[in-house]
CSV table of C-alpha atoms in Angstrom, one decimal:
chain,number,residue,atom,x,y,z
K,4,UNK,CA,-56.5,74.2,-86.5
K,5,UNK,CA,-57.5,71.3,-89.1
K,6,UNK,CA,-60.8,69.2,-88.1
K,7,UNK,CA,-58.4,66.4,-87.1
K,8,UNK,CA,-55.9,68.2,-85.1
K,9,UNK,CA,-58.7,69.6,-82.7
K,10,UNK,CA,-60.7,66.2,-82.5
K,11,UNK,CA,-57.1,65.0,-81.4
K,12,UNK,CA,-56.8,67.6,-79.1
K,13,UNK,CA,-60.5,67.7,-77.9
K,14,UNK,CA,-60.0,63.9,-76.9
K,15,UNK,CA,-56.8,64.1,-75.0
K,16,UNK,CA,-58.3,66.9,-72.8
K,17,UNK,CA,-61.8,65.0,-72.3
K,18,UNK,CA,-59.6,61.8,-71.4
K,19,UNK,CA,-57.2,63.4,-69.0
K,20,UNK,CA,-60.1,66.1,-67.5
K,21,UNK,CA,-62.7,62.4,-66.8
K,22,UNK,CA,-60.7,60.9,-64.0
K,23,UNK,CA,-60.5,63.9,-61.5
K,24,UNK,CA,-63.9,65.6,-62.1
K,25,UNK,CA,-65.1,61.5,-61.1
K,26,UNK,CA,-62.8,61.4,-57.7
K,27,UNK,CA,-64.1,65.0,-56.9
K,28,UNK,CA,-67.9,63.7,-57.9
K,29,UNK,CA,-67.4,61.0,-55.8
K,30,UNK,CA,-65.9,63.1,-52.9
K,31,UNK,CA,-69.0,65.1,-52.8
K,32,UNK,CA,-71.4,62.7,-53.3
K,33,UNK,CA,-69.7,61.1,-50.6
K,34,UNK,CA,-69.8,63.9,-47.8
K,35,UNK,CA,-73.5,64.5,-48.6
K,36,UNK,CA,-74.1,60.6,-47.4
K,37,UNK,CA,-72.2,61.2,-44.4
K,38,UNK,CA,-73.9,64.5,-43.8
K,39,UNK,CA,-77.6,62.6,-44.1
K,40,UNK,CA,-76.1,59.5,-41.4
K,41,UNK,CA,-74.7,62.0,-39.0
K,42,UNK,CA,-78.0,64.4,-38.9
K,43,UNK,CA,-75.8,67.4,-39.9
K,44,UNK,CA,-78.1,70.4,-39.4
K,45,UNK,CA,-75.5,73.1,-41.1
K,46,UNK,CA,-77.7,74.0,-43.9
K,47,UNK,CA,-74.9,75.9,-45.5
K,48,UNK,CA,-72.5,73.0,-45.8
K,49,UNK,CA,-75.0,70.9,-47.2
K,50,UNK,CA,-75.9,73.4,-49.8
K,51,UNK,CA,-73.0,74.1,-50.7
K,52,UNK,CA,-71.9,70.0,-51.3
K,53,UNK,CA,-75.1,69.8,-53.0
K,54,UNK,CA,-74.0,72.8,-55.8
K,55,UNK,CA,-70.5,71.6,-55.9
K,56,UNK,CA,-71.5,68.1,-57.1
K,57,UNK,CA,-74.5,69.5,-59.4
K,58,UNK,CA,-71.7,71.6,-60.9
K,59,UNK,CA,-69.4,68.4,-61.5
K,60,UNK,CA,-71.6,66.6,-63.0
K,61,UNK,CA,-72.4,68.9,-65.4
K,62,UNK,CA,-68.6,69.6,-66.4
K,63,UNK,CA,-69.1,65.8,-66.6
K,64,UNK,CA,-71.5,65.7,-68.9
K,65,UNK,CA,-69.9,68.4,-71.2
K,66,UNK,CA,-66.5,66.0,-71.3
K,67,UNK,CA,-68.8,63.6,-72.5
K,68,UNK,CA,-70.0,65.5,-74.9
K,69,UNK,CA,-66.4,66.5,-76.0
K,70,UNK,CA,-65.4,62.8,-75.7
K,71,UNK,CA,-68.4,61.5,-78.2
K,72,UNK,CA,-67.7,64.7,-80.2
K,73,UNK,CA,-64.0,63.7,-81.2
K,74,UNK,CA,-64.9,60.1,-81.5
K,75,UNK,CA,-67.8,59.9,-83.6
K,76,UNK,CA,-68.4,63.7,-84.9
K,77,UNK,CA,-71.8,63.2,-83.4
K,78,UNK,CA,-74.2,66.0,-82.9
K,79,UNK,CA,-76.3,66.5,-78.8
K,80,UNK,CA,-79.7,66.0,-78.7
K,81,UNK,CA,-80.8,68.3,-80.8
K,82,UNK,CA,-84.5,69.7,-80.5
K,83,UNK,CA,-86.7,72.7,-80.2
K,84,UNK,CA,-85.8,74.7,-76.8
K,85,UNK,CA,-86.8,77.8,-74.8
K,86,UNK,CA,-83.8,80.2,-75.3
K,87,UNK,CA,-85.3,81.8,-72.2
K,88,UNK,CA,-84.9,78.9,-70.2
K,89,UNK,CA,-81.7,77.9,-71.1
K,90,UNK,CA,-80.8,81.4,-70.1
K,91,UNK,CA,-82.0,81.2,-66.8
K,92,UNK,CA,-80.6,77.4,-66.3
K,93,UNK,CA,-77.0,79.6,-67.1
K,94,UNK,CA,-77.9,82.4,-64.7
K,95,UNK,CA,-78.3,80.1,-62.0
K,96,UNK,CA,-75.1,78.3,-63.2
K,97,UNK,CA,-72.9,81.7,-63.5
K,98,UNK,CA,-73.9,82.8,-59.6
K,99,UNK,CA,-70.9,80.6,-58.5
K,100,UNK,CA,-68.7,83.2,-60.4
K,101,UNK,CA,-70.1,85.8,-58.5
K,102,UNK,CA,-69.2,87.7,-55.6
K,103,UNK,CA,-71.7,88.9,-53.5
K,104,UNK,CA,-75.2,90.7,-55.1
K,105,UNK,CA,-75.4,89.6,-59.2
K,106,UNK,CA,-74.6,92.8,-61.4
K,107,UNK,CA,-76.6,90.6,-64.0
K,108,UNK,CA,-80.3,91.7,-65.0
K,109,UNK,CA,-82.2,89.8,-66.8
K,110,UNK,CA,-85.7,90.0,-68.8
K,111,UNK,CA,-87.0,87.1,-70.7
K,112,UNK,CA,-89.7,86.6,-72.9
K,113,UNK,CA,-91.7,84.3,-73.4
K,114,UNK,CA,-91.8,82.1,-77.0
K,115,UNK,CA,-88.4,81.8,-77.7
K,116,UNK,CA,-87.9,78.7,-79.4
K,117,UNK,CA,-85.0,77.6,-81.5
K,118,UNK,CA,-83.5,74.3,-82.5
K,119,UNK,CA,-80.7,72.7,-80.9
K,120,UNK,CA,-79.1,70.6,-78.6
K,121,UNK,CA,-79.8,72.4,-74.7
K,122,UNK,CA,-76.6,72.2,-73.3
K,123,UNK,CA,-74.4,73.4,-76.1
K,124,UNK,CA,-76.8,76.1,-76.5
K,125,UNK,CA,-76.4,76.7,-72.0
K,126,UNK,CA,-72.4,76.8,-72.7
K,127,UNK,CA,-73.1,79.2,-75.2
K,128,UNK,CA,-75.6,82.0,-72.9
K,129,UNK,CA,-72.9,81.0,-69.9
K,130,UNK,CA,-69.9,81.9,-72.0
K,131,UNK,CA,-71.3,85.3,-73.0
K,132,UNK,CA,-72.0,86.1,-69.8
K,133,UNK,CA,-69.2,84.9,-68.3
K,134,UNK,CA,-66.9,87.0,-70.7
K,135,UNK,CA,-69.3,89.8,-69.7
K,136,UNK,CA,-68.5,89.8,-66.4
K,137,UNK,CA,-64.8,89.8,-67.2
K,138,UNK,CA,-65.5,93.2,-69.1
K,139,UNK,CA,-67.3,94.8,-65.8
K,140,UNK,CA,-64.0,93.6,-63.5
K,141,UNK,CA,-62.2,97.1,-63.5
K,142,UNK,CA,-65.6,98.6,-62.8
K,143,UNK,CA,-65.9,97.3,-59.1
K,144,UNK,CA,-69.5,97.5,-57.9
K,145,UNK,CA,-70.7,99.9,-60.4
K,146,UNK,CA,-70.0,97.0,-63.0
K,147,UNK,CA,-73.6,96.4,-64.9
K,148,UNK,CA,-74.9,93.5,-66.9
K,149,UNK,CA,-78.4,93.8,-68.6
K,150,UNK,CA,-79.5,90.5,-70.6
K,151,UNK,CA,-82.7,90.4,-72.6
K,152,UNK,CA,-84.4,87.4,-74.5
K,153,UNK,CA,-86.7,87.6,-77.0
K,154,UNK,CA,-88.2,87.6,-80.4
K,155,UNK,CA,-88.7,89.0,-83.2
K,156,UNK,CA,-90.9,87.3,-86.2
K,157,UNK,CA,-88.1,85.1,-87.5
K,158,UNK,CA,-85.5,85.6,-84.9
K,159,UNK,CA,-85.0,84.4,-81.5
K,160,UNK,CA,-82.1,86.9,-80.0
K,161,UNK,CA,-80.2,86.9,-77.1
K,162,UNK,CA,-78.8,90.4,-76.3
K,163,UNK,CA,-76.2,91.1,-73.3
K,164,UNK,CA,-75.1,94.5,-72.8
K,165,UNK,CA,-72.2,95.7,-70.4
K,166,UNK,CA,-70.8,98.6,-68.9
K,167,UNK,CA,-67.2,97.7,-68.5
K,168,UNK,CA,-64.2,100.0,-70.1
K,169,UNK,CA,-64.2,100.8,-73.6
K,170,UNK,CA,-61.9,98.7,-75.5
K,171,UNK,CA,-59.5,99.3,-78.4
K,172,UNK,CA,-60.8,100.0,-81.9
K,173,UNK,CA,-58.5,97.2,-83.0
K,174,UNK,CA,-59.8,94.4,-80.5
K,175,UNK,CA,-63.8,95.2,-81.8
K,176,UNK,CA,-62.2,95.0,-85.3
K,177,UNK,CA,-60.3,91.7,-84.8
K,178,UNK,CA,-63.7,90.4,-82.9
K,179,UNK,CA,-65.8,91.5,-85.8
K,180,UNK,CA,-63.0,89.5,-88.4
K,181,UNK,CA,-63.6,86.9,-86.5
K,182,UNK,CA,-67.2,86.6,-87.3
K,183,UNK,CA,-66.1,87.0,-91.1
K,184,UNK,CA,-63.2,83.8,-90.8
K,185,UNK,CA,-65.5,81.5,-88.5
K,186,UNK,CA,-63.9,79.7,-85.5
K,187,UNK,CA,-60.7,79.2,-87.4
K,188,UNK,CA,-59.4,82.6,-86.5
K,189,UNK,CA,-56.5,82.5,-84.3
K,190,UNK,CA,-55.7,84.4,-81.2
K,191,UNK,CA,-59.5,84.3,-79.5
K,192,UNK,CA,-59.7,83.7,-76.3
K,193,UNK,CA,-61.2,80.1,-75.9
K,194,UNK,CA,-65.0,81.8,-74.4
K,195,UNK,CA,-65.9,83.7,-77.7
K,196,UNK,CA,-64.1,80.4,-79.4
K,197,UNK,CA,-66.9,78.3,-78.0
K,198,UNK,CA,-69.7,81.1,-78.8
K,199,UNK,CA,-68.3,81.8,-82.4
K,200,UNK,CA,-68.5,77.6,-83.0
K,201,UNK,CA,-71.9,77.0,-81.4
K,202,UNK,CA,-74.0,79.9,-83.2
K,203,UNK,CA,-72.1,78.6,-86.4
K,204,UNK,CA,-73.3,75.1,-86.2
K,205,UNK,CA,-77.1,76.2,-85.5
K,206,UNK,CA,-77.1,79.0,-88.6
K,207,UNK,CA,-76.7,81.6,-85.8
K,208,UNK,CA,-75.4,85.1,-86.1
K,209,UNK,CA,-73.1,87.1,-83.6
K,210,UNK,CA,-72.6,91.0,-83.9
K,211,UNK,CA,-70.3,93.0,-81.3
K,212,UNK,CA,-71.3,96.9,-81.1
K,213,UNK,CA,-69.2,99.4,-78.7
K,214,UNK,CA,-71.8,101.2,-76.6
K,215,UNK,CA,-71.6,104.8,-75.4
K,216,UNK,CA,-70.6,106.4,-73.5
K,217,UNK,CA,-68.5,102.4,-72.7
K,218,UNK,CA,-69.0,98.9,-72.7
K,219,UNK,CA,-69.7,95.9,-75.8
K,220,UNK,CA,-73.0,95.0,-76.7
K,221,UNK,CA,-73.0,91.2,-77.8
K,222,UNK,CA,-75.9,89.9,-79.3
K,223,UNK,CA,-76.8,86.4,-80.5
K,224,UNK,CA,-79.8,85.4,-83.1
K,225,UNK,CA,-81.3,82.1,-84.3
K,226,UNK,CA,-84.1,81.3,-86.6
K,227,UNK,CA,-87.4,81.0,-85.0
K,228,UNK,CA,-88.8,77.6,-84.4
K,229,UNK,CA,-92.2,77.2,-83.5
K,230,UNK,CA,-93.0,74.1,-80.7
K,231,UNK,CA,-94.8,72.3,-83.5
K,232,UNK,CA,-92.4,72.6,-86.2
């Protein structure tokens, strides 16, 4: 899709997604208050209010991101970040797609700064692990997830591994064309879309590798940024 068709595109979707995610926002925000001036003790409710709204506003803030993206072609706040951080900001953001106990483990090291604007680089880590956990589905409860952060001396990487079914030769091969064509490659499903177009725009590299005896290994790289650069 030309640069013009999918600013087109990205606006009408921003525009017609703003209005509901505000009446929902304002819902929430909304019970919460009544909650407080009632003296509700059900913890549970009022957690649960209080993760629904934290999770609008930051599909808010993405629209708005897509909205200034398609008006302007402007670029997020970009600056040095923790990859580590943002990782665990997306764990904690990717529990809501989970039943029950996480099948995600997760080690993170320390000194893992790249450059870039935080919450493209968040929809990014949440999009490889949400299209992990869509690889594990068949597998029930013995569905694994291991995700590791950390550095090498130029890299920062980002490796997720699963242990969902194997997949065709020919998927792995279109996934790896992919990489070759950039984020104009039709027929993606819209996740790796988004992680194919956000490692582009920072200089970042994506490899997919078939593990044995199953599951992908997806892993994500940046150049190293140090906090004083």
């Amino acid at each position: 899709m030309k640069r013009k068709g999918w600013s087109q595109l990205s606006s009408i979707i921003a525009h017609e997604l703003k209005q509901p995610l505000s009446s929902v926002s304002n819902y929430s925000a909304g019970l919460i208050k009544y909650l407080s001036k009632t003296g509700s003790n059900d913890d549970n409710l009022r957690e649960g209010l209080s993760e629904i709204h934290r999770g609008i506003k930051k599909a808010a803030s993405i629209v708005d991101k897509v909205r200034s993206y398609s008006k302007y072609g402007a670029y997020g706040t970009v600056g040095i970040v923790s990859l580590s951080e943002i990782t665990e900001k997306a764990l904690s953001s990717i529990e809501a797609y989970v039943a029950g106990n996480s099948p995600i483990t997760c080690k993170l090291e320390g000194s893992t700064f790249i450059e870039a604007d935080p919450l493209e680089l968040e929809l990014l880590v949440f999009n490889v692990l949400k299209n992990a956990l869509e690889a594990i589905e068949p597998m029930g409860k013995e569905g694994r997830i291991f995700c590791k952060v950390f550095s090498s001396q130029h890299r920062v990487v980002l490796q997720v591994d699963d242990n969902g079914p194997k997949i065709k030769k020919e998927k792995l091969e279109s996934m790896r064309k992919a990489l070759q064509e950039s984020i104009k490659a039709e027929g993606l499903g819209l996740g790796l879309t988004i992680i194919l177009g956000i490692s582009e725009k920072y200089d970042g590299a994506v490899e997919f590798e078939q593990r044995e005896p199953q599951g992908i290994r997806v892993t994500v790289s940046f150049q190293k940024k140090g906090i004083n650069d």
